[in-house]
mmCIF file of C-alpha atoms in Angstrom:
data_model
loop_
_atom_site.group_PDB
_atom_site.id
_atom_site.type_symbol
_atom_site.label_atom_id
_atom_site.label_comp_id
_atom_site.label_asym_id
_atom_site.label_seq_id
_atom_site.Cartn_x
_atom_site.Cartn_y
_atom_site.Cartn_z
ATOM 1 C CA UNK A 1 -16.809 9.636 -18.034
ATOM 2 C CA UNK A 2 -15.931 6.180 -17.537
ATOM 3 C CA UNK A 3 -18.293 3.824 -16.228
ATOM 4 C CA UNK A 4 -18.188 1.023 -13.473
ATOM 5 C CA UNK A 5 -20.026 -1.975 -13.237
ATOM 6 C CA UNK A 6 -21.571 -2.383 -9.748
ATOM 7 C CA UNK A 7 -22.772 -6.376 -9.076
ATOM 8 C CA UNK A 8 -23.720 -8.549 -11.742
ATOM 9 C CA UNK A 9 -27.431 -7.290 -12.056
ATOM 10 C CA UNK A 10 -26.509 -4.700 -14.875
ATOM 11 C CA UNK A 11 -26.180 -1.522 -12.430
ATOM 12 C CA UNK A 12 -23.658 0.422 -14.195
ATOM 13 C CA UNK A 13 -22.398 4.102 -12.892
ATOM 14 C CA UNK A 14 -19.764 6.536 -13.510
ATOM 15 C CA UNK A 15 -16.584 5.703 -12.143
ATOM 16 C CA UNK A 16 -16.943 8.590 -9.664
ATOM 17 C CA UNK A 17 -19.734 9.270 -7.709
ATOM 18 C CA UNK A 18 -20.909 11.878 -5.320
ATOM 19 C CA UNK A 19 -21.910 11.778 -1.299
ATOM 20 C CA UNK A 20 -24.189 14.200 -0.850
ATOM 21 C CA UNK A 21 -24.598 14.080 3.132
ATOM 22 C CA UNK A 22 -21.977 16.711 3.775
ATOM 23 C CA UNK A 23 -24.689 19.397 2.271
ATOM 24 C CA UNK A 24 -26.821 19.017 4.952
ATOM 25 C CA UNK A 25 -25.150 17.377 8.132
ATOM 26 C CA UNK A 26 -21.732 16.805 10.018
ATOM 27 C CA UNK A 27 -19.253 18.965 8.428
ATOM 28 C CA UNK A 28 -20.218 22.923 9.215
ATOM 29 C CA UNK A 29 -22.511 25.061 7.982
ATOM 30 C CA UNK A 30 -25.023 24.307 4.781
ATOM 31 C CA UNK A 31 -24.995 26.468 2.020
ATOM 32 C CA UNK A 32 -28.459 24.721 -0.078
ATOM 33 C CA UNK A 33 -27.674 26.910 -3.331
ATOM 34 C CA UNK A 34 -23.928 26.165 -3.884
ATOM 35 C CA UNK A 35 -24.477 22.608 -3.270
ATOM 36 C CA UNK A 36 -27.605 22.211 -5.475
ATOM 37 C CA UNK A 37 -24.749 23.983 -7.765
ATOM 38 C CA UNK A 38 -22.295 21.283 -6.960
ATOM 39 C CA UNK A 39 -24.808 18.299 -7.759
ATOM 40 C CA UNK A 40 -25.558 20.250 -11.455
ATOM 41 C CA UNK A 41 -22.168 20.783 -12.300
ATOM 42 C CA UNK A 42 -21.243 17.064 -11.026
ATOM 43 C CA UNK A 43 -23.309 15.955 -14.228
ATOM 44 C CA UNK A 44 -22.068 18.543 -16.976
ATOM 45 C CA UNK A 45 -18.854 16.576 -15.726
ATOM 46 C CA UNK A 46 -20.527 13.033 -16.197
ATOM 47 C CA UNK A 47 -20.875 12.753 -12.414
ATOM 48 C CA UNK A 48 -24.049 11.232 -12.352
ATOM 49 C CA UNK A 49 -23.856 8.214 -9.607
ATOM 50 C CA UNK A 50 -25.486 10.173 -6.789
ATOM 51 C CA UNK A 51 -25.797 8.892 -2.683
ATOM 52 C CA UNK A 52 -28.481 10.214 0.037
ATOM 53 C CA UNK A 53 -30.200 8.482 2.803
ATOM 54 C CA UNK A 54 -33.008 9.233 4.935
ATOM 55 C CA UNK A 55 -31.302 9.570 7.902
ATOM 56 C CA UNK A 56 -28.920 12.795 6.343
ATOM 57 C CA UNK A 57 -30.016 16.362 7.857
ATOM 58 C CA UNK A 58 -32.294 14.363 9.469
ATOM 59 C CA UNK A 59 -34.610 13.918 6.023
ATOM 60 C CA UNK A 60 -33.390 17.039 4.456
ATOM 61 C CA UNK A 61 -30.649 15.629 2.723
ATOM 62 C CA UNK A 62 -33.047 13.721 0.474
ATOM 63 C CA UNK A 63 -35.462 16.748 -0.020
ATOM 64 C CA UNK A 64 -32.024 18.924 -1.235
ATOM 65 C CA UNK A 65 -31.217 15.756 -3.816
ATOM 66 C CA UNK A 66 -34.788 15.831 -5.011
ATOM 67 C CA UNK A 67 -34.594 19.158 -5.670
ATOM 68 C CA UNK A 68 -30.986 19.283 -7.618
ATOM 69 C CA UNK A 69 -32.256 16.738 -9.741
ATOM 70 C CA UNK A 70 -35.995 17.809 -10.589
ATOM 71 C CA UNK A 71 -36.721 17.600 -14.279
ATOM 72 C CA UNK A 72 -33.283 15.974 -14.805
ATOM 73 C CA UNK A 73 -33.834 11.939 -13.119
ATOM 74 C CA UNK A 74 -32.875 10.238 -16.322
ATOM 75 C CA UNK A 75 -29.721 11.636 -16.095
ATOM 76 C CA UNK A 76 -28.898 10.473 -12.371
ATOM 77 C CA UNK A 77 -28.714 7.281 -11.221
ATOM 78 C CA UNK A 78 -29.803 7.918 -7.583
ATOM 79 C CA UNK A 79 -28.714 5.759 -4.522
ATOM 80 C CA UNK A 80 -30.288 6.247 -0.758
ATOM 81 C CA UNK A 81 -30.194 4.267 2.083
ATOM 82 C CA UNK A 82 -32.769 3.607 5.432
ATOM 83 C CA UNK A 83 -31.769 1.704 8.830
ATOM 84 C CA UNK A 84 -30.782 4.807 11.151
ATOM 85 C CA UNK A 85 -33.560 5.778 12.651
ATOM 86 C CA UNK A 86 -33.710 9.186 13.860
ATOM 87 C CA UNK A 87 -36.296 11.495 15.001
ATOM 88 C CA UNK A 88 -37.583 14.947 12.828
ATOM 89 C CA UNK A 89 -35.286 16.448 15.867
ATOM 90 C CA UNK A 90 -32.045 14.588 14.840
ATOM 91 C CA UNK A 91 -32.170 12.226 17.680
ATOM 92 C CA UNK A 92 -30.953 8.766 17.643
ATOM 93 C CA UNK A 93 -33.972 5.836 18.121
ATOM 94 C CA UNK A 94 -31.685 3.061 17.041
ATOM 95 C CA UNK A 95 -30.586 0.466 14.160
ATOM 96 C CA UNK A 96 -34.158 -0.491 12.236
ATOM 97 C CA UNK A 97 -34.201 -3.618 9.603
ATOM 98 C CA UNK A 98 -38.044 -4.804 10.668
ATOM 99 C CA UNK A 99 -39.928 -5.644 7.646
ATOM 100 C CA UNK A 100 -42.167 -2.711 7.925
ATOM 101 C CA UNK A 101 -39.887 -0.471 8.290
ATOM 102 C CA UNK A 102 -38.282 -1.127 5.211
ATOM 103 C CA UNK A 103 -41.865 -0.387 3.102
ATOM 104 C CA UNK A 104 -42.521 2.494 5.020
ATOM 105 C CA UNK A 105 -39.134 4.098 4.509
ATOM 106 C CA UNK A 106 -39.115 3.651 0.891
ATOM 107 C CA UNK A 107 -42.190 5.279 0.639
ATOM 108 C CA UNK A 108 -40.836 8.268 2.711
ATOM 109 C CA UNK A 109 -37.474 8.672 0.849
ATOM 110 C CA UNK A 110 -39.599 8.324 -2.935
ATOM 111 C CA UNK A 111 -42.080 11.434 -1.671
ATOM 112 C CA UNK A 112 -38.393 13.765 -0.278
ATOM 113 C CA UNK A 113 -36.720 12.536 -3.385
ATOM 114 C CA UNK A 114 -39.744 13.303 -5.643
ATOM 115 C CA UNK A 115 -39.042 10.603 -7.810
ATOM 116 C CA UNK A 116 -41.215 6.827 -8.521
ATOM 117 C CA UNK A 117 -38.133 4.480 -8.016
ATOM 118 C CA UNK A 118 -34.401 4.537 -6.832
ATOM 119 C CA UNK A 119 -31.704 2.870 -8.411
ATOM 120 C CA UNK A 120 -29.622 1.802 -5.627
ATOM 121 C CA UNK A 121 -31.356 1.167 -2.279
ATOM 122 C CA UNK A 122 -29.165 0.437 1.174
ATOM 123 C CA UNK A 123 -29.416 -1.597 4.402
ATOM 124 C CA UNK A 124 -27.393 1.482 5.708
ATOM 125 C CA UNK A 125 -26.680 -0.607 8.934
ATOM 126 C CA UNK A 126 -27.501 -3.951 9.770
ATOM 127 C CA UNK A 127 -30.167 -4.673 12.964
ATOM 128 C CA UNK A 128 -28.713 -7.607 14.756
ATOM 129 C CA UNK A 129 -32.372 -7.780 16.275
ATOM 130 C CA UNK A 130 -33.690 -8.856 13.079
ATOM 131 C CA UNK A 131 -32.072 -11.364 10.816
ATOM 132 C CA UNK A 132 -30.727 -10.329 7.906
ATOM 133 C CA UNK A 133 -32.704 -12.535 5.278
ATOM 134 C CA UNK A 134 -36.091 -10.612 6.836
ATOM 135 C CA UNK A 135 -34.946 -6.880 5.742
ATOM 136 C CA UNK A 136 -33.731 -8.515 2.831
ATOM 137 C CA UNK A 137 -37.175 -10.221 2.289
ATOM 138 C CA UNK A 138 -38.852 -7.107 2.527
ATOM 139 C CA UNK A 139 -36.043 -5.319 0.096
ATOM 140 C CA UNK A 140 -36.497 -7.944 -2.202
ATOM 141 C CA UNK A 141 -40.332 -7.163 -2.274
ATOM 142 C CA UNK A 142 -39.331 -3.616 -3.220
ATOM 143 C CA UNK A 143 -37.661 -4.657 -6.162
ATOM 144 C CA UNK A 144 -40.837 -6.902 -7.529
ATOM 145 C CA UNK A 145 -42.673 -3.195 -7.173
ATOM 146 C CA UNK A 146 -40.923 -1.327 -9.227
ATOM 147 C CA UNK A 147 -39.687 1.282 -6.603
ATOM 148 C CA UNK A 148 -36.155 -0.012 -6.087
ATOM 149 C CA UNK A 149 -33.671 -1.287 -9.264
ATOM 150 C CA UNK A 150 -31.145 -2.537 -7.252
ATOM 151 C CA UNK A 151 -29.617 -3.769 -3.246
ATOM 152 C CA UNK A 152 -27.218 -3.412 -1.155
ATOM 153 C CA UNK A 153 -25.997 -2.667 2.215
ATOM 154 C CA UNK A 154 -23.322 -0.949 4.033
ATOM 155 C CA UNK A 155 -20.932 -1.726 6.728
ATOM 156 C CA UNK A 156 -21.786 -5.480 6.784
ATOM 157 C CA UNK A 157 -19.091 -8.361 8.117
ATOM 158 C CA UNK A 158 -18.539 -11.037 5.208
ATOM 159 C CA UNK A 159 -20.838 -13.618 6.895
ATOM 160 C CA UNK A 160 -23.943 -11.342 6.818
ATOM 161 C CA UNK A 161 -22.990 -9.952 3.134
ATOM 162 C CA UNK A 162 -23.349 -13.766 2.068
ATOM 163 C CA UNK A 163 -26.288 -14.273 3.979
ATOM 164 C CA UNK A 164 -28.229 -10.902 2.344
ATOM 165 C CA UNK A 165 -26.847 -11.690 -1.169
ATOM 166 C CA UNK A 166 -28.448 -15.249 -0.999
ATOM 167 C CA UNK A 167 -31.726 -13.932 0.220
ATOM 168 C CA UNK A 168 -31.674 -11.638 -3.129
ATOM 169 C CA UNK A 169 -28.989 -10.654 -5.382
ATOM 170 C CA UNK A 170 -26.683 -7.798 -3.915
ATOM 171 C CA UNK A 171 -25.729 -5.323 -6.789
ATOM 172 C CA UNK A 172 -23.329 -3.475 -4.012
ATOM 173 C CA UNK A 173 -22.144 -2.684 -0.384
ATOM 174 C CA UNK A 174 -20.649 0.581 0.902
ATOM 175 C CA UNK A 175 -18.181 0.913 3.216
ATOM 176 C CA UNK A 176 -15.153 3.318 4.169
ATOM 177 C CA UNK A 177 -12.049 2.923 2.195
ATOM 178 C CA UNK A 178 -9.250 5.153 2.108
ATOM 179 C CA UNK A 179 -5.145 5.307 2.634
ATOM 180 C CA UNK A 180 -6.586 5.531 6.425
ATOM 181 C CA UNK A 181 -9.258 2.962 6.741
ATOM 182 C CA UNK A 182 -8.437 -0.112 4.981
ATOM 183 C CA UNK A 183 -10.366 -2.662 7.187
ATOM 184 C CA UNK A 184 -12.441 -3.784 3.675
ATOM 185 C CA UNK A 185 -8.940 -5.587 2.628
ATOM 186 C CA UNK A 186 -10.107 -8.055 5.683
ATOM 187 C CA UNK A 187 -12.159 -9.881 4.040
ATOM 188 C CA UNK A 188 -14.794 -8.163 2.606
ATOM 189 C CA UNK A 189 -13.217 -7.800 -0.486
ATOM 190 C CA UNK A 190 -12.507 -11.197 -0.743
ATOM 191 C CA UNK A 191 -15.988 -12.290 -0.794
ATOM 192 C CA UNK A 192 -17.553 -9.314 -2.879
ATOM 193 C CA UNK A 193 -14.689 -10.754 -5.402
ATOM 194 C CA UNK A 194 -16.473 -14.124 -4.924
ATOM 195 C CA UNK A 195 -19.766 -13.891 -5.171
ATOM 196 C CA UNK A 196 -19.831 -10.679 -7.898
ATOM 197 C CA UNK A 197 -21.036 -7.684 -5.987
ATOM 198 C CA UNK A 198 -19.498 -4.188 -6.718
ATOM 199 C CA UNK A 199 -17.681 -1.833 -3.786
ATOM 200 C CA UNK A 200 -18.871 1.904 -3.125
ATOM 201 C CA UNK A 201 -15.872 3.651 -1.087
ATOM 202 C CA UNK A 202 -17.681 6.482 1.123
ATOM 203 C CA UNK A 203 -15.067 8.922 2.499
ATOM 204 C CA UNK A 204 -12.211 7.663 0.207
ATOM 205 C CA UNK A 205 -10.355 10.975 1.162
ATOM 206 C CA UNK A 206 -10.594 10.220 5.270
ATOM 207 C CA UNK A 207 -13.418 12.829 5.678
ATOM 208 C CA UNK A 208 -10.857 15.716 4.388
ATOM 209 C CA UNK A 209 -7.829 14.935 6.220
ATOM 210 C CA UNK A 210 -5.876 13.575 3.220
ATOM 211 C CA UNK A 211 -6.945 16.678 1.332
ATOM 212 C CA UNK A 212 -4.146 17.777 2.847
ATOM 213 C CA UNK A 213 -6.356 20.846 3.669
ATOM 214 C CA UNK A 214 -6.421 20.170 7.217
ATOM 215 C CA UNK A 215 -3.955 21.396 9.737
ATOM 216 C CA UNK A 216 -5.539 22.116 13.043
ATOM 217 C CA UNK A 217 -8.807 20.668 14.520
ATOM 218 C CA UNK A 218 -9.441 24.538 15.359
ATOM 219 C CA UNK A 219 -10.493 24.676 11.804
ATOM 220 C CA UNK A 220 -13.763 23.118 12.564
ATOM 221 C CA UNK A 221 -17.242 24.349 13.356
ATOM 222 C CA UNK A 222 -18.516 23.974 16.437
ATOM 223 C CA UNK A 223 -20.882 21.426 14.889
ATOM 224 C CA UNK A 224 -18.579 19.673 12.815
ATOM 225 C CA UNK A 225 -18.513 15.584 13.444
ATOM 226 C CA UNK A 226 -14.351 15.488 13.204
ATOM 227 C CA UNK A 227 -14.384 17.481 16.452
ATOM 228 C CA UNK A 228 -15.539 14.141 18.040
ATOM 229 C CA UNK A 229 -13.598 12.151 15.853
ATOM 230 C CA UNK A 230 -11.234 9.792 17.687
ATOM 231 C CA UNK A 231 -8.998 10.537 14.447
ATOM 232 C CA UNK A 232 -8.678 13.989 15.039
ATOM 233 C CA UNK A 233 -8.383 14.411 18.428
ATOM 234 C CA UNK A 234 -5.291 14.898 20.933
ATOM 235 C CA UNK A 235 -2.206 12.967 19.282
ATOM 236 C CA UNK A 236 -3.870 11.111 16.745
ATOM 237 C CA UNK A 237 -4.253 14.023 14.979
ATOM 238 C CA UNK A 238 -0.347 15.041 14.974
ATOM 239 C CA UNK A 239 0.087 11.515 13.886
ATOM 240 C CA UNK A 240 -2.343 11.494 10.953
ATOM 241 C CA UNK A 241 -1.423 14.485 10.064
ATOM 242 C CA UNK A 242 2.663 13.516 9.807
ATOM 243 C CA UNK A 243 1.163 10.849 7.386
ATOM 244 C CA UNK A 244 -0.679 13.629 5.225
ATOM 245 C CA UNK A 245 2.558 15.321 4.767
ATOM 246 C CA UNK A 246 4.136 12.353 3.314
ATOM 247 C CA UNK A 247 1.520 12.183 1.119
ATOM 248 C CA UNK A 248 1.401 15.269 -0.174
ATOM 249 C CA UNK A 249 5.061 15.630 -1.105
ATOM 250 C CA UNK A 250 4.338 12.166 -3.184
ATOM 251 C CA UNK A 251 1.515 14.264 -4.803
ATOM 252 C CA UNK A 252 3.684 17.166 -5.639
ATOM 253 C CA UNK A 253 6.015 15.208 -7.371
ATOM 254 C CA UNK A 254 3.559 13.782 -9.262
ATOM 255 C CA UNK A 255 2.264 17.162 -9.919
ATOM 256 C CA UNK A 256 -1.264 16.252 -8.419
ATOM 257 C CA UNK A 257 -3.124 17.015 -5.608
ATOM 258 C CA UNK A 258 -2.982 15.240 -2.254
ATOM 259 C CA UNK A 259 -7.080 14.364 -2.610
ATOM 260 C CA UNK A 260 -6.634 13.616 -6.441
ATOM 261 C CA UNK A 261 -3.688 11.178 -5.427
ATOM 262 C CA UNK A 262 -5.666 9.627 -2.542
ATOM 263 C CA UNK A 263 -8.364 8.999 -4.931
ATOM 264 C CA UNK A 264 -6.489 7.795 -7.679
ATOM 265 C CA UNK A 265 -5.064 4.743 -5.299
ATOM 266 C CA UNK A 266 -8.918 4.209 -4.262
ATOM 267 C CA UNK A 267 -9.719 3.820 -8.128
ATOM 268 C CA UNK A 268 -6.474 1.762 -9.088
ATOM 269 C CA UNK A 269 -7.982 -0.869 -6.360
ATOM 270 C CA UNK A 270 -9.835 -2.265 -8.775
ATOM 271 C CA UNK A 271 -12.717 -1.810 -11.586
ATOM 272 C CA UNK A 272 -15.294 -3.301 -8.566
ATOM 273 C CA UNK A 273 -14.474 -0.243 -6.865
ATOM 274 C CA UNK A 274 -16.129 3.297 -6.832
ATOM 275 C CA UNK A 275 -15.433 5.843 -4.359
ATOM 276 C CA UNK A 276 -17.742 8.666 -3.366
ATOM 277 C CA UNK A 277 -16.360 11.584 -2.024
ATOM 278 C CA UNK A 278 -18.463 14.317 -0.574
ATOM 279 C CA UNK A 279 -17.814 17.773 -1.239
ATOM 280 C CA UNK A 280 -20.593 20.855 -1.047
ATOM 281 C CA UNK A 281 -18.616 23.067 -3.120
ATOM 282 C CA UNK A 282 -18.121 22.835 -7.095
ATOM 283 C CA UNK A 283 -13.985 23.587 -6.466
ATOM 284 C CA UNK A 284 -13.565 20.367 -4.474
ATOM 285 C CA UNK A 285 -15.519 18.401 -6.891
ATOM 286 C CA UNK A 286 -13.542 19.900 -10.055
ATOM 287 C CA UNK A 287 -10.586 18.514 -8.312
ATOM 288 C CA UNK A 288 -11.749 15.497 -7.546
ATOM 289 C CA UNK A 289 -13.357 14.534 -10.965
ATOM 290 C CA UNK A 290 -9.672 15.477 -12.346
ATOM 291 C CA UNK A 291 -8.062 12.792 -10.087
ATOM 292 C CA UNK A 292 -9.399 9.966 -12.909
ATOM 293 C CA UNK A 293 -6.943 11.611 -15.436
ATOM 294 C CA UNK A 294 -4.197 10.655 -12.969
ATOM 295 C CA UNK A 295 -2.359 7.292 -13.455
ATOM 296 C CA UNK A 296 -0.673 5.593 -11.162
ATOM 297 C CA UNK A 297 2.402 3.176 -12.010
ATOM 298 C CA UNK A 298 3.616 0.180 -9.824
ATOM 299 C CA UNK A 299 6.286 2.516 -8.261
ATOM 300 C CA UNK A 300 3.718 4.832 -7.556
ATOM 301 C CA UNK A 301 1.842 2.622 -5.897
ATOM 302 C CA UNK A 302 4.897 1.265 -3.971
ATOM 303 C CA UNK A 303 5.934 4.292 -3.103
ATOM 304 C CA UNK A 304 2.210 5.060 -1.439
ATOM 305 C CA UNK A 305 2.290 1.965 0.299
ATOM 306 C CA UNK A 306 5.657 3.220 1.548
ATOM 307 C CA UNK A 307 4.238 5.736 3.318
ATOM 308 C CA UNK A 308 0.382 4.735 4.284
ATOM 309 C CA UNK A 309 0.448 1.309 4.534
ATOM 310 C CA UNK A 310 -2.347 -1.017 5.847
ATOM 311 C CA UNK A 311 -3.501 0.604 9.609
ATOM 312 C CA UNK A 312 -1.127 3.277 9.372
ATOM 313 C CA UNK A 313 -4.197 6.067 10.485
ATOM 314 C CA UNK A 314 -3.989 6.645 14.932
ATOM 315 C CA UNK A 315 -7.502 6.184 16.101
ATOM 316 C CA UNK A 316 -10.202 5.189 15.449
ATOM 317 C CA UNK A 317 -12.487 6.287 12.310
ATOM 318 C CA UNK A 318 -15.447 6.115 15.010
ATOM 319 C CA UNK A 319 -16.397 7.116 18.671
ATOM 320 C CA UNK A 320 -16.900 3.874 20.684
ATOM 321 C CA UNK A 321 -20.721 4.176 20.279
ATOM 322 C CA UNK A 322 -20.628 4.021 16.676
ATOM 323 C CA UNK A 323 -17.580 1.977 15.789
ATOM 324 C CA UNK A 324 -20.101 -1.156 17.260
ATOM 325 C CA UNK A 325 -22.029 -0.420 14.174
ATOM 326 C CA UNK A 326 -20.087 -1.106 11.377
ATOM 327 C CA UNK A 327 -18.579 -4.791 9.753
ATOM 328 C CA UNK A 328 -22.072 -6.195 11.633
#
C-alpha cells in the first residue's frame, strides 16, 4: 500500500483511508458485524488510515472502531474528531470549540475508542463563538499529553486554517472533495500548498452518487441523510444523475468502475491528497482499494474534466442549516 504524507509533522498514512461514519449513522440500516468485517479486511489490504468522531451514531461510531481494532492499534493509525455536539438522543446542541470542551471530549472519545492516544485529532467544525487560537490552545495542550499525535480541522475557510496552523502546527484538514464538490480548489488548496499541511477528501465519491449505483432517490431508507439532500432531491437529482452517466461510460472504456474512476481523479490531485470513502460492506471497499491500480493519463483527465468540470453538481451538497457550517 502506498503511503501519503499528511503535514510536515511526520504523520504518514496509506494512500487510502476509510470513513467509518456510514456504519453507524446517515445512510440506512447498520449491520455492526459486516462492518467490523469491513474495517479487518481494510487492513489485510493495507487500509489502515482509519476516521471516527464523537459525534457519529451519536458516540457509537467510536465504540464500533474501538472494537474492530482491539488487540490490533499498532496497526491503525486512528483519526476522530469533536465540535458537534449532540445529545446521547442524537439531538443537535450546537458547534463547541470552548477550551474545556476540547479536554473533556478527548477523554470521552479515548474511553469509546479504548485506546491511550489518537493519531489524528479534528476541530470537526469551527465555533465562531470562540476564536480559533483558544480550541487550538487547548488542542495543542493535548498534544504535550501524550493523548493526541497530531491536528487538524475540517471545513475551515483559508483565513481560519492560517490562524489554527500558527497557534500549533496543522498536520491536516478534511473537507469534501469529489467530481461534485470542488469548492477546496477555492483557495484552500492554495494555502495548505503554502504553509505544508496535508488534505483528507471525505465523500470523494459524492456520498454514492458517482458510484454510479444510484438511480432513484426511492432507493433510500427512510432514514437515509440523501433523502434530505438538496443534491438528490426534485431536478437536481435528474441533473446529477445525467452527469453520472457520462461518467460511467468514461469508466467503461477505461475498463474501471465509475467509483474506482472517481477516486482515481481524487488521488491524481496530488500526493497532499487522501480521500476517505465510506463504505460498510467489504465489496465496496475491495473496489475501492482497486481504484489505486488505475492510472490516469492527461487525456484521461481531460476527458473527465470534459464532462464534470468545476460546479458541474445541481444543488447544494448541504440543507441550508448545515451548508452555514462549513469553509468557517
Amino acid at each position: 500500500m502506498e503511503q501519503r504524507s499528511l503535514g510536515t509533522q511526520g504523520l504518514e498514512v496509506s494512500a487510502l483511508g476509510l470513513g467509518c461514519m456510514g456504519m453507524s449513522q446517515s445512510y440506512g440500516a447498520a449491520d455492526d458485524d459486516e462492518s467490523i468485517a469491513t474495517v479487518h479486511r481494510a487492513l489485510e489490504l493495507g487500509v489502515t488510515f482509519l476516521d471516527t468522531a464523537d459525534m457519529y451514531g451519536p458516540f457509537t461510531n467510536e465504540r464500533l472502531v474501538g472494537r474492530a481494532i482491539a488487540g490490533r492499534r499498532d496497526e491503525v493509525i486512528l483519526a476522530t474528531k469533536f465540535g458537534n455536539e449532540r445529545r446521547p438522543d442524537g439531538s443537535w446542541v450546537g458547534i463547541n470549540g470552548k477550551p474545556d470542551y476540547v479536554r473533556r471530549c478527548i477523554d470521552a472519545s479515548l474511553e469509546r475508542l479504548g485506546v491511550d492516544h489518537v493519531d489524528l485529532y479534528y476541530q470537526h467544525r469551527v465555533d465562531t463563538s470562540v476564536p480559533v487560537e483558544e480550541t487550538w490552545g487547548a488542542m495543542g495542550e493535548l498534544v504535550e499529553a501524550g493523548k493526541v499525535r497530531y491536528l487538524g480541522i475540517s471545513e475551515a475557510a483559508p483565513g481560519t486554517i492560517r490562524r489554527a496552523h500558527a497557534t500549533h502546527p496543522m498536520s491536516a484538514i478534511q473537507s469534501e472533495y469529489s467530481l461534485f464538490t470542488r469548492d477546496p480548489e477555492d483557495g484552500v488548496l492554495d494555502t495548505i500548498r503554502e504553509l505544508g499541511i496535508g488534505f483528507v477528501a471525505y465523500s470523494p465519491l459524492g456520498r454514492g452518487f458517482l458510484s454510479g449505483t444510484i438511480t432513484s432517490p426511492d432507493q433510500f431508507a427512510e432514514d437515509d441523510f440523501r433523502r434530505f439532500s438538496p443534491r438528490f432531491s426534485g431536478e437536481n437529482f435528474q441533473k446529477n444523475l445525467d452527469v453520472v452517466h457520462q461518467v460511467q461510460a468514461l469508466a467503461e472504456e477505461k475498463g474501471v468502475t465509475p467509483s474506482q474512476l472517481a477516486l482515481a481523479w481524487v488521488l491524481a490531485q496530488g500526493h497532499d491528497i487522501v480521500p476517505i470513502p465510506g463504505t460498510k460492506r467489504r465489496s465496496y471497499l475491495e473496489e475501492n482499494v482497486a481504484a489505486l491500480d488505475v492510472h490516469l493519463s492527461a487525456e484521461d483527465l481531460a476527458s473527465i474534466e470534459a464532462v464534470a468540470p468545476k460546479g458541474v453538481a445541481a444543488g447544494d451538497r448541504y440543507a441550508s442549516e448545515h451548508m452555514s457550517r462549513i469553509n468557517v
